[in-house]
Amino acid sequence: DQLRGSQRAGTAWRLVGQQVVFAPITPPGIPVLQVDSWDGYPAARRRILDLLAREKIGNVAVLTGDIHSSWANDVPRDQIFGYQAATGAGSLAVEMVTPAISSPPLFSVAGVRERAPLLRLAAPHVKYLDGERHGYTLLDITAERIIADWYHVPSVTTRSDAEQRSARFVCEQGEGRLNKE
């Protein structure tokens, strides 16, 4: 109801803040390894995506944390059929996942780091992924666009003001996809 009401009111963006990766990250036909994500609840995610498509609810940005890594995702209804990575066609929303400031990064777990290249091949809607560094994400939201900047720090064990902008992605109003800037 909140998404519908926001669309009807003409609000520029619909921001959905939540804890686990919303975009599909498990390739079709593969058992879900990360059941504490929306991949573990495919019917619920499908209902949300069906609502966005059916009611033409646009300008949806999902803001995610709690996976201790940096991601920039298009959110397609179907990651294999009906989505074109080059143009973003078929994406119903965008998702920005912020890294952890001090918790262990996702890819610090044995075995997970090695799966990252496979994930990128199987999930072309994942536009950016860094699971090894600490940091934060800064959003600049205007009526016309959302700009997301991922910043990472060299270490959390040594006091320093050093940081590096690692990625910048933009979603223009009405596009429903992320573009690297």
mmCIF file of C-alpha atoms in Angstrom:
data_model
loop_
_atom_site.group_PDB
_atom_site.id
_atom_site.type_symbol
_atom_site.label_atom_id
_atom_site.label_comp_id
_atom_site.label_asym_id
_atom_site.label_seq_id
_atom_site.Cartn_x
_atom_site.Cartn_y
_atom_site.Cartn_z
ATOM 1 C CA ASP A 1 0.000 0.000 0.000
ATOM 2 C CA GLN A 2 2.864 2.367 0.754
ATOM 3 C CA LEU A 3 4.398 1.759 -2.700
ATOM 4 C CA ARG A 4 1.053 2.346 -4.396
ATOM 5 C CA GLY A 5 0.348 5.475 -2.339
ATOM 6 C CA SER A 6 3.771 6.907 -3.045
ATOM 7 C CA GLN A 7 3.331 6.322 -6.785
ATOM 8 C CA ARG A 8 -0.133 7.932 -6.767
ATOM 9 C CA ALA A 9 1.152 10.925 -4.789
ATOM 10 C CA GLY A 10 3.810 11.571 -7.419
ATOM 11 C CA THR A 11 6.723 11.100 -5.023
ATOM 12 C CA ALA A 12 9.971 11.052 -7.012
ATOM 13 C CA TRP A 13 11.406 7.868 -5.458
ATOM 14 C CA ARG A 14 10.222 4.880 -3.516
ATOM 15 C CA LEU A 15 13.001 3.853 -1.085
ATOM 16 C CA VAL A 16 12.785 0.405 0.470
ATOM 17 C CA GLY A 17 15.177 -0.015 3.391
ATOM 18 C CA GLN A 18 15.764 -3.599 4.456
ATOM 19 C CA GLN A 19 18.453 -6.004 5.618
ATOM 20 C CA VAL A 20 19.304 -8.730 3.082
ATOM 21 C CA VAL A 21 20.052 -8.799 -0.650
ATOM 22 C CA PHE A 22 16.802 -8.446 -2.579
ATOM 23 C CA ALA A 23 18.058 -9.043 -6.141
ATOM 24 C CA PRO A 24 18.379 -12.689 -7.141
ATOM 25 C CA ILE A 25 21.906 -13.984 -6.531
ATOM 26 C CA THR A 26 21.396 -17.737 -6.856
ATOM 27 C CA PRO A 27 21.491 -19.023 -10.446
ATOM 28 C CA PRO A 28 18.340 -20.878 -11.521
ATOM 29 C CA GLY A 29 18.548 -24.614 -10.868
ATOM 30 C CA ILE A 30 21.185 -24.237 -8.131
ATOM 31 C CA PRO A 31 20.241 -24.811 -4.475
ATOM 32 C CA VAL A 32 20.015 -21.592 -2.478
ATOM 33 C CA LEU A 33 23.131 -21.346 -0.308
ATOM 34 C CA GLN A 34 22.255 -18.043 1.350
ATOM 35 C CA VAL A 35 18.767 -18.819 2.676
ATOM 36 C CA ASP A 36 18.869 -15.670 4.815
ATOM 37 C CA SER A 37 18.327 -13.566 1.695
ATOM 38 C CA TRP A 38 15.354 -12.993 -0.582
ATOM 39 C CA ASP A 39 16.575 -16.007 -2.606
ATOM 40 C CA GLY A 40 15.318 -18.043 0.355
ATOM 41 C CA TYR A 41 11.854 -16.471 -0.090
ATOM 42 C CA PRO A 42 11.283 -16.544 -3.865
ATOM 43 C CA ALA A 43 7.466 -16.470 -3.691
ATOM 44 C CA ALA A 44 7.472 -13.332 -1.508
ATOM 45 C CA ARG A 45 9.972 -11.580 -3.805
ATOM 46 C CA ARG A 46 7.935 -12.605 -6.855
ATOM 47 C CA ARG A 47 4.791 -11.034 -5.322
ATOM 48 C CA ILE A 48 6.625 -7.730 -4.850
ATOM 49 C CA LEU A 49 8.096 -7.761 -8.359
ATOM 50 C CA ASP A 50 4.713 -8.727 -9.831
ATOM 51 C CA LEU A 51 3.159 -5.759 -8.000
ATOM 52 C CA LEU A 52 5.777 -3.370 -9.397
ATOM 53 C CA ALA A 53 5.240 -4.662 -12.927
ATOM 54 C CA ARG A 54 1.446 -4.957 -12.800
ATOM 55 C CA GLU A 55 0.861 -1.515 -11.317
ATOM 56 C CA LYS A 56 3.757 0.135 -13.152
ATOM 57 C CA ILE A 57 5.343 1.315 -9.916
ATOM 58 C CA GLY A 58 8.641 2.870 -10.908
ATOM 59 C CA ASN A 59 11.607 4.637 -9.387
ATOM 60 C CA VAL A 60 12.094 1.994 -6.700
ATOM 61 C CA ALA A 61 15.461 1.841 -4.936
ATOM 62 C CA VAL A 62 16.138 -0.942 -2.451
ATOM 63 C CA LEU A 63 18.658 0.039 0.231
ATOM 64 C CA THR A 64 20.299 -2.984 1.818
ATOM 65 C CA GLY A 65 22.825 -3.789 4.522
ATOM 66 C CA ASP A 66 23.763 -6.729 6.724
ATOM 67 C CA ILE A 67 25.659 -8.784 4.136
ATOM 68 C CA HIS A 68 28.926 -6.925 4.894
ATOM 69 C CA SER A 69 29.775 -6.235 1.263
ATOM 70 C CA SER A 70 29.269 -3.698 -1.523
ATOM 71 C CA TRP A 71 26.810 -4.371 -4.332
ATOM 72 C CA ALA A 72 25.115 -2.357 -7.089
ATOM 73 C CA ASN A 73 22.270 -4.387 -8.591
ATOM 74 C CA ASP A 74 19.583 -4.026 -11.147
ATOM 75 C CA VAL A 75 16.529 -5.946 -9.913
ATOM 76 C CA PRO A 76 15.065 -7.964 -12.780
ATOM 77 C CA ARG A 77 11.861 -9.926 -12.571
ATOM 78 C CA ASP A 78 13.686 -12.811 -14.254
ATOM 79 C CA GLN A 79 17.482 -12.795 -14.244
ATOM 80 C CA ILE A 80 17.816 -15.098 -17.253
ATOM 81 C CA PHE A 81 14.877 -14.344 -19.545
ATOM 82 C CA GLY A 82 13.631 -10.820 -20.100
ATOM 83 C CA TYR A 83 16.662 -8.978 -18.702
ATOM 84 C CA GLN A 84 19.362 -7.381 -20.828
ATOM 85 C CA ALA A 85 22.506 -6.476 -18.908
ATOM 86 C CA ALA A 86 23.787 -4.058 -21.553
ATOM 87 C CA THR A 87 20.683 -1.860 -21.477
ATOM 88 C CA GLY A 88 19.074 -2.754 -18.139
ATOM 89 C CA ALA A 89 15.843 -3.612 -19.953
ATOM 90 C CA GLY A 90 13.718 -5.821 -17.717
ATOM 91 C CA SER A 91 14.921 -4.294 -14.446
ATOM 92 C CA LEU A 92 12.050 -3.203 -12.209
ATOM 93 C CA ALA A 93 14.134 -1.531 -9.494
ATOM 94 C CA VAL A 94 17.705 -0.914 -8.383
ATOM 95 C CA GLU A 95 19.481 -2.031 -5.247
ATOM 96 C CA MET A 96 22.410 -0.510 -3.394
ATOM 97 C CA VAL A 97 24.049 -2.676 -0.728
ATOM 98 C CA THR A 98 26.362 -1.007 1.748
ATOM 99 C CA PRO A 99 29.477 -2.692 3.168
ATOM 100 C CA ALA A 100 30.219 -3.185 6.841
ATOM 101 C CA ILE A 101 32.241 -0.622 8.742
ATOM 102 C CA SER A 102 33.791 -3.082 11.183
ATOM 103 C CA SER A 103 32.192 -6.557 10.781
ATOM 104 C CA PRO A 104 34.088 -9.181 8.777
ATOM 105 C CA PRO A 105 33.443 -8.762 5.036
ATOM 106 C CA LEU A 106 31.392 -11.410 3.236
ATOM 107 C CA PHE A 107 34.331 -12.762 1.237
ATOM 108 C CA SER A 108 36.545 -13.178 4.295
ATOM 109 C CA VAL A 109 34.775 -16.511 4.837
ATOM 110 C CA ALA A 110 36.651 -19.481 3.379
ATOM 111 C CA GLY A 111 35.146 -20.699 0.117
ATOM 112 C CA VAL A 112 33.000 -17.638 -0.523
ATOM 113 C CA ARG A 113 35.780 -15.567 -2.136
ATOM 114 C CA GLU A 114 36.307 -18.260 -4.770
ATOM 115 C CA ARG A 115 32.625 -18.164 -5.776
ATOM 116 C CA ALA A 116 32.587 -14.432 -6.554
ATOM 117 C CA PRO A 117 33.700 -14.748 -10.211
ATOM 118 C CA LEU A 118 31.060 -17.424 -10.785
ATOM 119 C CA LEU A 119 28.397 -15.191 -9.279
ATOM 120 C CA ARG A 120 29.301 -12.385 -11.677
ATOM 121 C CA LEU A 121 28.928 -14.744 -14.648
ATOM 122 C CA ALA A 122 25.607 -16.152 -13.460
ATOM 123 C CA ALA A 123 24.141 -12.811 -12.358
ATOM 124 C CA PRO A 124 24.685 -10.153 -15.049
ATOM 125 C CA HIS A 125 22.344 -7.790 -13.170
ATOM 126 C CA VAL A 126 25.026 -7.468 -10.452
ATOM 127 C CA LYS A 127 26.777 -4.356 -11.747
ATOM 128 C CA TYR A 128 29.299 -4.046 -8.913
ATOM 129 C CA LEU A 129 30.456 -6.373 -6.187
ATOM 130 C CA ASP A 130 33.213 -5.940 -3.602
ATOM 131 C CA GLY A 131 33.062 -8.393 -0.757
ATOM 132 C CA GLU A 132 36.529 -7.936 0.697
ATOM 133 C CA ARG A 133 36.688 -4.369 2.005
ATOM 134 C CA HIS A 134 35.166 -2.312 4.806
ATOM 135 C CA GLY A 135 33.508 1.010 4.181
ATOM 136 C CA TYR A 136 30.222 2.769 3.579
ATOM 137 C CA THR A 137 27.891 4.000 0.856
ATOM 138 C CA LEU A 138 26.898 7.613 0.367
ATOM 139 C CA LEU A 139 23.650 8.387 -1.464
ATOM 140 C CA ASP A 140 22.796 11.683 -3.131
ATOM 141 C CA ILE A 141 19.079 11.651 -3.902
ATOM 142 C CA THR A 142 17.362 14.350 -5.939
ATOM 143 C CA ALA A 143 14.061 14.300 -7.819
ATOM 144 C CA GLU A 144 15.994 13.556 -11.016
ATOM 145 C CA ARG A 145 18.448 10.837 -9.923
ATOM 146 C CA ILE A 146 20.065 8.766 -7.233
ATOM 147 C CA ILE A 147 23.847 8.734 -7.116
ATOM 148 C CA ALA A 148 25.471 6.023 -5.002
ATOM 149 C CA ASP A 149 29.160 6.231 -4.070
ATOM 150 C CA TRP A 150 30.926 3.306 -2.390
ATOM 151 C CA TYR A 151 33.865 4.267 -0.197
ATOM 152 C CA HIS A 152 36.345 1.783 1.229
ATOM 153 C CA VAL A 153 39.050 2.108 3.844
ATOM 154 C CA PRO A 154 42.448 0.359 3.801
ATOM 155 C CA SER A 155 42.129 -1.036 7.319
ATOM 156 C CA VAL A 156 39.854 -1.004 10.347
ATOM 157 C CA THR A 157 42.634 -1.982 12.715
ATOM 158 C CA THR A 158 44.771 1.109 12.083
ATOM 159 C CA ARG A 159 43.426 4.588 12.795
ATOM 160 C CA SER A 160 43.492 6.619 9.577
ATOM 161 C CA ASP A 161 41.459 9.109 7.613
ATOM 162 C CA ALA A 162 42.377 7.363 4.357
ATOM 163 C CA GLU A 163 39.494 6.265 2.169
ATOM 164 C CA GLN A 164 38.927 5.662 -1.515
ATOM 165 C CA ARG A 165 35.836 6.016 -3.651
ATOM 166 C CA SER A 166 35.658 2.593 -5.257
ATOM 167 C CA ALA A 167 32.545 2.920 -7.390
ATOM 168 C CA ARG A 168 29.822 5.324 -8.439
ATOM 169 C CA PHE A 169 26.504 4.331 -9.966
ATOM 170 C CA VAL A 170 23.580 6.480 -11.030
ATOM 171 C CA CYS A 171 19.903 5.730 -11.519
ATOM 172 C CA GLU A 172 18.046 8.376 -13.474
ATOM 173 C CA GLN A 173 14.367 8.882 -12.734
ATOM 174 C CA GLY A 174 12.232 6.640 -14.914
ATOM 175 C CA GLU A 175 15.045 4.270 -15.918
ATOM 176 C CA GLY A 176 14.959 1.526 -13.263
ATOM 177 C CA ARG A 177 18.592 0.554 -13.878
ATOM 178 C CA LEU A 178 22.038 1.493 -12.648
ATOM 179 C CA ASN A 179 24.689 3.080 -14.837
ATOM 180 C CA LYS A 180 28.331 3.268 -13.899
ATOM 181 C CA GLU A 181 29.576 6.818 -13.795
#
